[in-house]
Coordinates of N, CA and C in Angstrom, one line a residue:
X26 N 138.4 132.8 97.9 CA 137.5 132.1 97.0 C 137.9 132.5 95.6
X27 N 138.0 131.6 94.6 CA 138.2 131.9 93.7 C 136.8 132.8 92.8
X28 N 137.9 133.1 91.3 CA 136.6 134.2 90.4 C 136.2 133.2 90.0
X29 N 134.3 133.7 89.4 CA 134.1 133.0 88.3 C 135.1 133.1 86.6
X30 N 135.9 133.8 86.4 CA 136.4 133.8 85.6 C 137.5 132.5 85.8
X31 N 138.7 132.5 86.6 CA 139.1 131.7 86.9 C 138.4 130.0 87.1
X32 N 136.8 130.0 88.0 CA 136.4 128.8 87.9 C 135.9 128.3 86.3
X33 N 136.1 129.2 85.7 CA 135.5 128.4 84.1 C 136.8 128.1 83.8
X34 N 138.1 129.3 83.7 CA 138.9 128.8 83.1 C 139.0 127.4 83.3
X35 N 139.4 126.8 84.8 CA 139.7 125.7 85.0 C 138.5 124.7 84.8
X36 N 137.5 124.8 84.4 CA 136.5 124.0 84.1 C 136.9 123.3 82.6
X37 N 137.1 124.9 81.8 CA 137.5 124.3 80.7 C 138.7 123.2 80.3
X38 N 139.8 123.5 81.1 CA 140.8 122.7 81.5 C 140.8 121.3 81.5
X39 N 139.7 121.3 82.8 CA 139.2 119.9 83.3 C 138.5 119.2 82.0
X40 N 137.8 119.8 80.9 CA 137.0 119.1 79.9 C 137.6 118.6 79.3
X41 N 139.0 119.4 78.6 CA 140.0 119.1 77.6 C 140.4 118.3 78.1
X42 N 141.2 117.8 79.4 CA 142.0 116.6 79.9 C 141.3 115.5 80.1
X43 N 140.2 116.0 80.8 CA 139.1 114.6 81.1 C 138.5 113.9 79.8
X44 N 138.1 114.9 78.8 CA 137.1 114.5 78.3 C 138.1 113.8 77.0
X45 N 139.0 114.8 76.3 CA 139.9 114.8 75.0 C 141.2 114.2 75.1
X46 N 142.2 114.7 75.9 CA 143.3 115.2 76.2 C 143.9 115.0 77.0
X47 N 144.3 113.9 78.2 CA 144.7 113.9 79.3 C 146.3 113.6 79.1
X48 N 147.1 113.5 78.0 CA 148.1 113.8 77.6 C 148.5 115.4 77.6
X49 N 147.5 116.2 77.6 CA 147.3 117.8 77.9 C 148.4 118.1 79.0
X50 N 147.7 117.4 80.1 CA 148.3 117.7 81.4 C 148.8 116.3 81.9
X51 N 149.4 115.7 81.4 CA 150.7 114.6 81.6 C 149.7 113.5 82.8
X52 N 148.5 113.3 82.4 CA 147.7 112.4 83.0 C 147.5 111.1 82.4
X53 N 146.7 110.0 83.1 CA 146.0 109.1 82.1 C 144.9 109.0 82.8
X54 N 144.0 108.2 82.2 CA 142.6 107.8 82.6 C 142.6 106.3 82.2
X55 N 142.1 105.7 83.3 CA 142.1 104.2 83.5 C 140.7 104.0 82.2
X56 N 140.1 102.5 82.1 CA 139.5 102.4 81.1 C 137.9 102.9 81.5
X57 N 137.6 103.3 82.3 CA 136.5 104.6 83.1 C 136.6 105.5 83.0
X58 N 137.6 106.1 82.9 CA 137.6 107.5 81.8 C 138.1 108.0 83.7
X59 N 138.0 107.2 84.4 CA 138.9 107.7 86.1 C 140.4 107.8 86.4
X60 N 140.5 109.5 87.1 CA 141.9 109.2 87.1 C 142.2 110.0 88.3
X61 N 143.0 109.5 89.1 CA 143.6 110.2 90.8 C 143.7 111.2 90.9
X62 N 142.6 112.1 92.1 CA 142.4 113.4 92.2 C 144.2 113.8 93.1
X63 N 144.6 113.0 93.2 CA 145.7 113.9 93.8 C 146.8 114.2 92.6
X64 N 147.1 112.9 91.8 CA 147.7 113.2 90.6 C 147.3 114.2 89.6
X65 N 145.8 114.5 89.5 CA 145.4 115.6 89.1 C 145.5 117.1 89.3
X66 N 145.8 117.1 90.4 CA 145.7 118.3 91.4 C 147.7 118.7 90.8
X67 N 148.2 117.4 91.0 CA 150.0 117.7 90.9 C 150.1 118.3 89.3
X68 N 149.4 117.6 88.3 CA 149.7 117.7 87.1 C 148.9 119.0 86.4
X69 N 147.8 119.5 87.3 CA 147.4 120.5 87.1 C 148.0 121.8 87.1
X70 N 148.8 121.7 88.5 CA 149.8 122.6 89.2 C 151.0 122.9 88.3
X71 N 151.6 121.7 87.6 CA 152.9 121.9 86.1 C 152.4 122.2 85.7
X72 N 151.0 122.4 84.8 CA 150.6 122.9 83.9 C 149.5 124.3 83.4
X73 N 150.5 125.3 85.0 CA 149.9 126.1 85.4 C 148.3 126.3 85.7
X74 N 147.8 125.7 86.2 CA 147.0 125.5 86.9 C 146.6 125.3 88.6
X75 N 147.7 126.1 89.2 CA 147.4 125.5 90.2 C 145.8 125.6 91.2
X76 N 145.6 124.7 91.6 CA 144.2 124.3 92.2 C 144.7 123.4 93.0
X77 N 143.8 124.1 94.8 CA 143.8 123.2 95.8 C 142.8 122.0 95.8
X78 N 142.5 121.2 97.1 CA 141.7 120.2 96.5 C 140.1 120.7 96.9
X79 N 139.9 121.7 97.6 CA 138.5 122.7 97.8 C 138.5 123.7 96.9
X80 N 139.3 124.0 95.8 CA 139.1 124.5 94.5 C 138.3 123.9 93.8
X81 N 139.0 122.5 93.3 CA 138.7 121.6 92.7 C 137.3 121.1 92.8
X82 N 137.1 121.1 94.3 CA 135.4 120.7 94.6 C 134.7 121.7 94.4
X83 N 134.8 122.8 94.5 CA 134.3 124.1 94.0 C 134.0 123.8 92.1
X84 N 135.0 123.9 91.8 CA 134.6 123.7 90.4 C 133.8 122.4 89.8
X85 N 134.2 121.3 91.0 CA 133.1 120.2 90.2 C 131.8 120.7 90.7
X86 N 131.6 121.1 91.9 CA 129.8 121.0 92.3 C 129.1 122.3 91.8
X87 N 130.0 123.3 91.3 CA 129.9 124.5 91.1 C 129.3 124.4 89.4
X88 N 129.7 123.8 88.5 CA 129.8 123.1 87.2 C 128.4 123.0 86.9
X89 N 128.0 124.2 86.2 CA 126.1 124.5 85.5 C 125.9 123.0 84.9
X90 N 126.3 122.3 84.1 CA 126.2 121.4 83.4 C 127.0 119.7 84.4
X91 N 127.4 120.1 85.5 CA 127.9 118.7 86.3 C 128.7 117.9 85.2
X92 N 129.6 118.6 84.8 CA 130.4 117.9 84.0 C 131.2 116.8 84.4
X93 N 132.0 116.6 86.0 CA 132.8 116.1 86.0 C 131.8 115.2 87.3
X94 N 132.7 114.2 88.0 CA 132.0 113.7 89.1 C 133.3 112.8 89.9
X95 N 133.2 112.7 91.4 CA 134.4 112.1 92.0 C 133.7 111.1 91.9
X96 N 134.7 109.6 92.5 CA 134.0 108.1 92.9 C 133.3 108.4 94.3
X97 N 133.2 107.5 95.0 CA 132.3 107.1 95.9 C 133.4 107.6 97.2
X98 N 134.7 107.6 96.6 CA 135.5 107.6 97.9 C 136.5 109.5 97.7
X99 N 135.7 110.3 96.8 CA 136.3 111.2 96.2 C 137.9 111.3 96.3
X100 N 138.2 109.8 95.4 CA 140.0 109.7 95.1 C 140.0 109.3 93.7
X101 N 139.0 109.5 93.2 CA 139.1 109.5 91.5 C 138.0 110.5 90.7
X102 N 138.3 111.3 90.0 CA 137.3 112.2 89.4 C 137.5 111.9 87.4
X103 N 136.7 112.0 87.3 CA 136.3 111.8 85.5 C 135.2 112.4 84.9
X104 N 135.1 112.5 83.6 CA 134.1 113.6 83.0 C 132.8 112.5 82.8
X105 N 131.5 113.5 83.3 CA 130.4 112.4 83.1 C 129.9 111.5 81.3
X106 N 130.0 112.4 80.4 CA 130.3 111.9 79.2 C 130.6 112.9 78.2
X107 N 130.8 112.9 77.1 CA 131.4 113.9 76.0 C 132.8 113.5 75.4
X108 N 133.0 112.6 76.0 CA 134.4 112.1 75.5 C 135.0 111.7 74.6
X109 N 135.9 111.9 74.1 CA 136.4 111.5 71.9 C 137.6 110.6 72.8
X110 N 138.1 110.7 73.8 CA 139.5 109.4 74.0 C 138.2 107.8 74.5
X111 N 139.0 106.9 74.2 CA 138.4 105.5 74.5 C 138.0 105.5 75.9
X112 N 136.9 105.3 76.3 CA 137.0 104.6 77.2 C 135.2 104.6 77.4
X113 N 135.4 103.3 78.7 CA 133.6 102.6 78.7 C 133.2 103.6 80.0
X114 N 132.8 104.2 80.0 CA 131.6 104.7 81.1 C 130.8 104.1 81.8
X115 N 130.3 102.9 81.4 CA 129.9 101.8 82.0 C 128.6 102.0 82.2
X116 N 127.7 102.9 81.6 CA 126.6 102.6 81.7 C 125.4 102.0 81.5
X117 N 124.3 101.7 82.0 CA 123.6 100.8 82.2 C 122.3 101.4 80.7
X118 N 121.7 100.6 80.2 CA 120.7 100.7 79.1 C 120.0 101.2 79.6
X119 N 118.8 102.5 79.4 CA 117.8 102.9 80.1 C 116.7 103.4 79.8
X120 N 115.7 103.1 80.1 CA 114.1 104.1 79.3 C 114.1 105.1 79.1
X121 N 114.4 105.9 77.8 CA 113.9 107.2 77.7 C 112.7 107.7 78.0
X122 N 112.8 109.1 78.2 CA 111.7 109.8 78.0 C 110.9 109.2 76.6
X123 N 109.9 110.0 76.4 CA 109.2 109.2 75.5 C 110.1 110.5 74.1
X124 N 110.3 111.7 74.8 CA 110.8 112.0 73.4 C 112.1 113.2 74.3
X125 N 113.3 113.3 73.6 CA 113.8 114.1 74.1 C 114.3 114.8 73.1
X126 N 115.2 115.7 73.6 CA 115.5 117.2 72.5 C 117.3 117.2 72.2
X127 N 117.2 117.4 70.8 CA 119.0 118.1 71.0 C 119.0 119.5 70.3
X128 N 119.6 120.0 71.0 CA 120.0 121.5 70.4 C 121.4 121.8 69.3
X129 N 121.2 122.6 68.3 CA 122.0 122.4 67.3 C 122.2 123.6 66.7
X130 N 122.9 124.0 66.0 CA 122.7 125.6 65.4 C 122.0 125.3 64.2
X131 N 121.5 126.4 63.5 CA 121.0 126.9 62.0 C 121.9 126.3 60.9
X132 N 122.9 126.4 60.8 CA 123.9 126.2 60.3 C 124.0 125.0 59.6
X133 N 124.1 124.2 60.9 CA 124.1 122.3 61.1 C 123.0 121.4 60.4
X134 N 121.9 122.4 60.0 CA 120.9 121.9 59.9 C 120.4 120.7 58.4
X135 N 121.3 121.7 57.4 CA 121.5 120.5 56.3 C 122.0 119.1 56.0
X136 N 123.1 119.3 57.3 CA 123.7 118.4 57.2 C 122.8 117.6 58.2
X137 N 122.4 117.7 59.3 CA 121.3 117.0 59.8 C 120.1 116.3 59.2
X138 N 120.2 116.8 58.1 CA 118.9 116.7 57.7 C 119.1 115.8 56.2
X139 N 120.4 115.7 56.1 CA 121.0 114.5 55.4 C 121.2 113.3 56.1
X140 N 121.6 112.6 57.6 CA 122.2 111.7 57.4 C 121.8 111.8 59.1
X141 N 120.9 112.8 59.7 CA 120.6 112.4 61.2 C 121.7 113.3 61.6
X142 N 121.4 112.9 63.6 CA 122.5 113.4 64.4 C 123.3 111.7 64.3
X143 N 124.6 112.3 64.4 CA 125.6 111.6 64.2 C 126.6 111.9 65.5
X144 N 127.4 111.1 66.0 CA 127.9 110.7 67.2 C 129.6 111.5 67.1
X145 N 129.9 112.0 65.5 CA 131.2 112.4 65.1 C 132.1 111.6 65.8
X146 N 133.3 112.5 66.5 CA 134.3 112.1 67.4 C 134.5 111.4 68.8
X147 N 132.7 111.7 69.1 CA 132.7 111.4 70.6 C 131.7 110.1 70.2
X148 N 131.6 109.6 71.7 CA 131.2 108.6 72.0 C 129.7 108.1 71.4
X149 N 129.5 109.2 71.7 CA 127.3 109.2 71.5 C 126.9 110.5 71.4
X150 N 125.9 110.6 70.6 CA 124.8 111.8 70.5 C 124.6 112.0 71.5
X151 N 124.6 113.1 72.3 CA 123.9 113.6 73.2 C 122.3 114.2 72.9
X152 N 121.7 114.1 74.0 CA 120.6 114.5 74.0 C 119.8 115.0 75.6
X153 N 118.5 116.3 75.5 CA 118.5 116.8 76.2 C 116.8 116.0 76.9
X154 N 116.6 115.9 77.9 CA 115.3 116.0 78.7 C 114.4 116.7 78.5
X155 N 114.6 117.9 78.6 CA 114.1 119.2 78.2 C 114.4 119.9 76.8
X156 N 113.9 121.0 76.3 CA 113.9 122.1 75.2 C 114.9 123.5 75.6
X157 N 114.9 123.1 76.6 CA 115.3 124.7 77.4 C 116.8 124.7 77.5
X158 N 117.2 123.0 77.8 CA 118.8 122.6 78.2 C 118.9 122.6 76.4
X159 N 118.5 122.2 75.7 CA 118.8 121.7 74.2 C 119.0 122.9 73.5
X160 N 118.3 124.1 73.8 CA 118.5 125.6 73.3 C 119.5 126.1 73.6
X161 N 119.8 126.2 75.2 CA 121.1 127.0 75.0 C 122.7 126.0 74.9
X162 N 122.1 124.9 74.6 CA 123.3 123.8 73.7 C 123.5 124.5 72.4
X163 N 122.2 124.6 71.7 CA 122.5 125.3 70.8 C 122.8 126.6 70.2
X164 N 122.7 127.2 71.1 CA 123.1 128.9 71.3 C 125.0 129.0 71.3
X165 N 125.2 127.6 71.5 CA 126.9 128.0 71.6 C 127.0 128.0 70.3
X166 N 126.9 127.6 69.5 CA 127.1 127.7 67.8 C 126.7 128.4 67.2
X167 N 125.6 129.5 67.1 CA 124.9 130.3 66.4 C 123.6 130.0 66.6
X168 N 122.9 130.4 65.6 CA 121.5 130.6 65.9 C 120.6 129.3 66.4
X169 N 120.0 129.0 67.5 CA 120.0 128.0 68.5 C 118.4 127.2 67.1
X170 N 118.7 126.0 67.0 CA 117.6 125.4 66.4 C 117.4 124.3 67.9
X171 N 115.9 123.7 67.7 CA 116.0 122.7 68.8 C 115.3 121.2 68.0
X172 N 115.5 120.3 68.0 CA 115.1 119.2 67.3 C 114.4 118.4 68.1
X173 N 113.3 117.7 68.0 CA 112.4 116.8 68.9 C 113.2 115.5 68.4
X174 N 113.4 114.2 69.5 CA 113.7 113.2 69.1 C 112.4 112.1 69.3
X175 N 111.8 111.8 68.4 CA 111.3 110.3 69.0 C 111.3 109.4 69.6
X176 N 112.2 109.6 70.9 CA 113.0 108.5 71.7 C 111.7 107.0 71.9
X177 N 110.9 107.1 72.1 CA 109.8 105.8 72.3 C 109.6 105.0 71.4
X178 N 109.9 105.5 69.7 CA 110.2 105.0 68.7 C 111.2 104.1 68.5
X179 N 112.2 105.3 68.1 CA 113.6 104.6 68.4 C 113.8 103.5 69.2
X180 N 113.3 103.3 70.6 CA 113.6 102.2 71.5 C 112.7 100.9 70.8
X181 N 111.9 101.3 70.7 CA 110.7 100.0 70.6 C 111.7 99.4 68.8
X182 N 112.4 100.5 67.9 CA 112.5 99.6 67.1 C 113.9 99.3 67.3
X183 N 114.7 99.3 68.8 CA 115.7 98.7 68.8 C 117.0 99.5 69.5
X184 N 116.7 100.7 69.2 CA 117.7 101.5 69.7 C 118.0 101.6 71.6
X185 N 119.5 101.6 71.4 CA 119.3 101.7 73.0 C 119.9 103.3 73.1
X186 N 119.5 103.4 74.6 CA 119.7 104.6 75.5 C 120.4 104.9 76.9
X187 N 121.3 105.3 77.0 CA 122.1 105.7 78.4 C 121.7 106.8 78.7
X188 N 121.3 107.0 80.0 CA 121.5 108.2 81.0 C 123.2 108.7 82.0
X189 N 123.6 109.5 81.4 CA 124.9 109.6 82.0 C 124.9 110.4 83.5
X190 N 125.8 110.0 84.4 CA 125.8 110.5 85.4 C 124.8 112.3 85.8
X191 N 125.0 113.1 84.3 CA 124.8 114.4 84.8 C 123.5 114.5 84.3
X192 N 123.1 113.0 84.1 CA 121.6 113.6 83.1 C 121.1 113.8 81.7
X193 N 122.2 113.6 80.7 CA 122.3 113.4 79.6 C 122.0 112.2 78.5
X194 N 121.2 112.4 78.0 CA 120.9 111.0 77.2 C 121.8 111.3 76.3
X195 N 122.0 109.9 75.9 CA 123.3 109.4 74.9 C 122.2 108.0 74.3
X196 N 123.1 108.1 72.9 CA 122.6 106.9 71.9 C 123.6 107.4 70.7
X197 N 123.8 105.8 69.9 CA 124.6 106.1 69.2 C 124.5 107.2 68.0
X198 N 122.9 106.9 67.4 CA 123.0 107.7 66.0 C 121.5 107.7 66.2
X199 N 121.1 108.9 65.8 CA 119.5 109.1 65.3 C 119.2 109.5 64.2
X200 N 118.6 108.2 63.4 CA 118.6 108.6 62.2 C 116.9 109.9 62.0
X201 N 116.8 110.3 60.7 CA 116.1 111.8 60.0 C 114.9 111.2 60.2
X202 N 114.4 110.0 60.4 CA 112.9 109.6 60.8 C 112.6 109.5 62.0
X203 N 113.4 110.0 63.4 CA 112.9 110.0 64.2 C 113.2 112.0 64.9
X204 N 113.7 112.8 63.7 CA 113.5 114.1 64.3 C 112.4 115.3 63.7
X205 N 111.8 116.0 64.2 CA 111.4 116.7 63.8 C 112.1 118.0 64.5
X206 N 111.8 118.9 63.5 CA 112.1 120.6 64.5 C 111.2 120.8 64.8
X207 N 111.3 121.6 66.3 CA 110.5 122.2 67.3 C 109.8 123.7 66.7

């Protein structure tokens, strides 16, 4: 059985290629952001990494945050969202909670507070369900702030909302009238 030290390494691996970089490890990703767990497995192995294919399932179901997820036939695996390369996810529009959270550092906060959360390089703002997941989002950056979203607002004046595979709400942009700090 592999270490936890080893299962992050290769977690982190899997983010960079899946999510950023699949030129990383001499992959592609079809326009679903999906790409062949066996060609994965080969290109992982050049790229020192080697990982069997009960490694690999270890690391996906093992994954605090369910980053990654196979198809229906576990012969294609792809990251549930976070992604800065192109591609559609294919997700369906969906009812938020009436208000959800994103976590942010201290730091971030002026700039937040200029121009909203903003989508940067990836796809969509993420956002959390809870305060608790949004906190220690923000704990990776420094001093953890947590921001309330308006989501019931936002919707009714237009905004839409995806739920991604692992549970994450996504929307494009939240502008400074629908956040407050917690």
């Amino acid at each position: 059985m592999m270490t936890e030290k080893e299962n992050t390494r290769i977690s982190k691996y899997l983010s960079l290629v899946l999510r950023h970089a699949p030129e990383a490890a001499g992959i592609t990703l079809d326009e679903h952001g999906w790409t062949d767990v066996g060609i994965l497995l080969k290109q992982l192995s050049r790229n020192g990494y080697a990982v069997s294919p009960a490694e690999l399932d270890h690391v996906v179901t093992t994954n605090s945050k369910q980053r990654f997820i196979y198809d229906e036939n576990r012969a294609r695996i792809r990251a549930s969202q976070g992604h800065s390369v192109a591609v559609d996810l294919a997700y369906a529009v969906s009812e938020p909670p009436t208000v959800l959270y994103h976590g942010t550092a201290e730091a971030f906060l002026s700039s937040i507070e200029k121009t909203g959360l903003d989508k940067r390089s990836r796809h969509h703002v993420h956002l959390s369900a809870d305060d608790e997941t949004a906190r220690r989002v923000g704990q990776r950056h420094g001093k953890p702030v947590v921001l309330v979203v308006d989501a019931a607002r936002m919707r009714v004046d237009g905004y839409t909302f995806f739920c991604s595979d692992n549970n994450v709400w996504l929307t494009e942009h939240v502008p400074t009238a629908y956040l407050q700090r917690q």
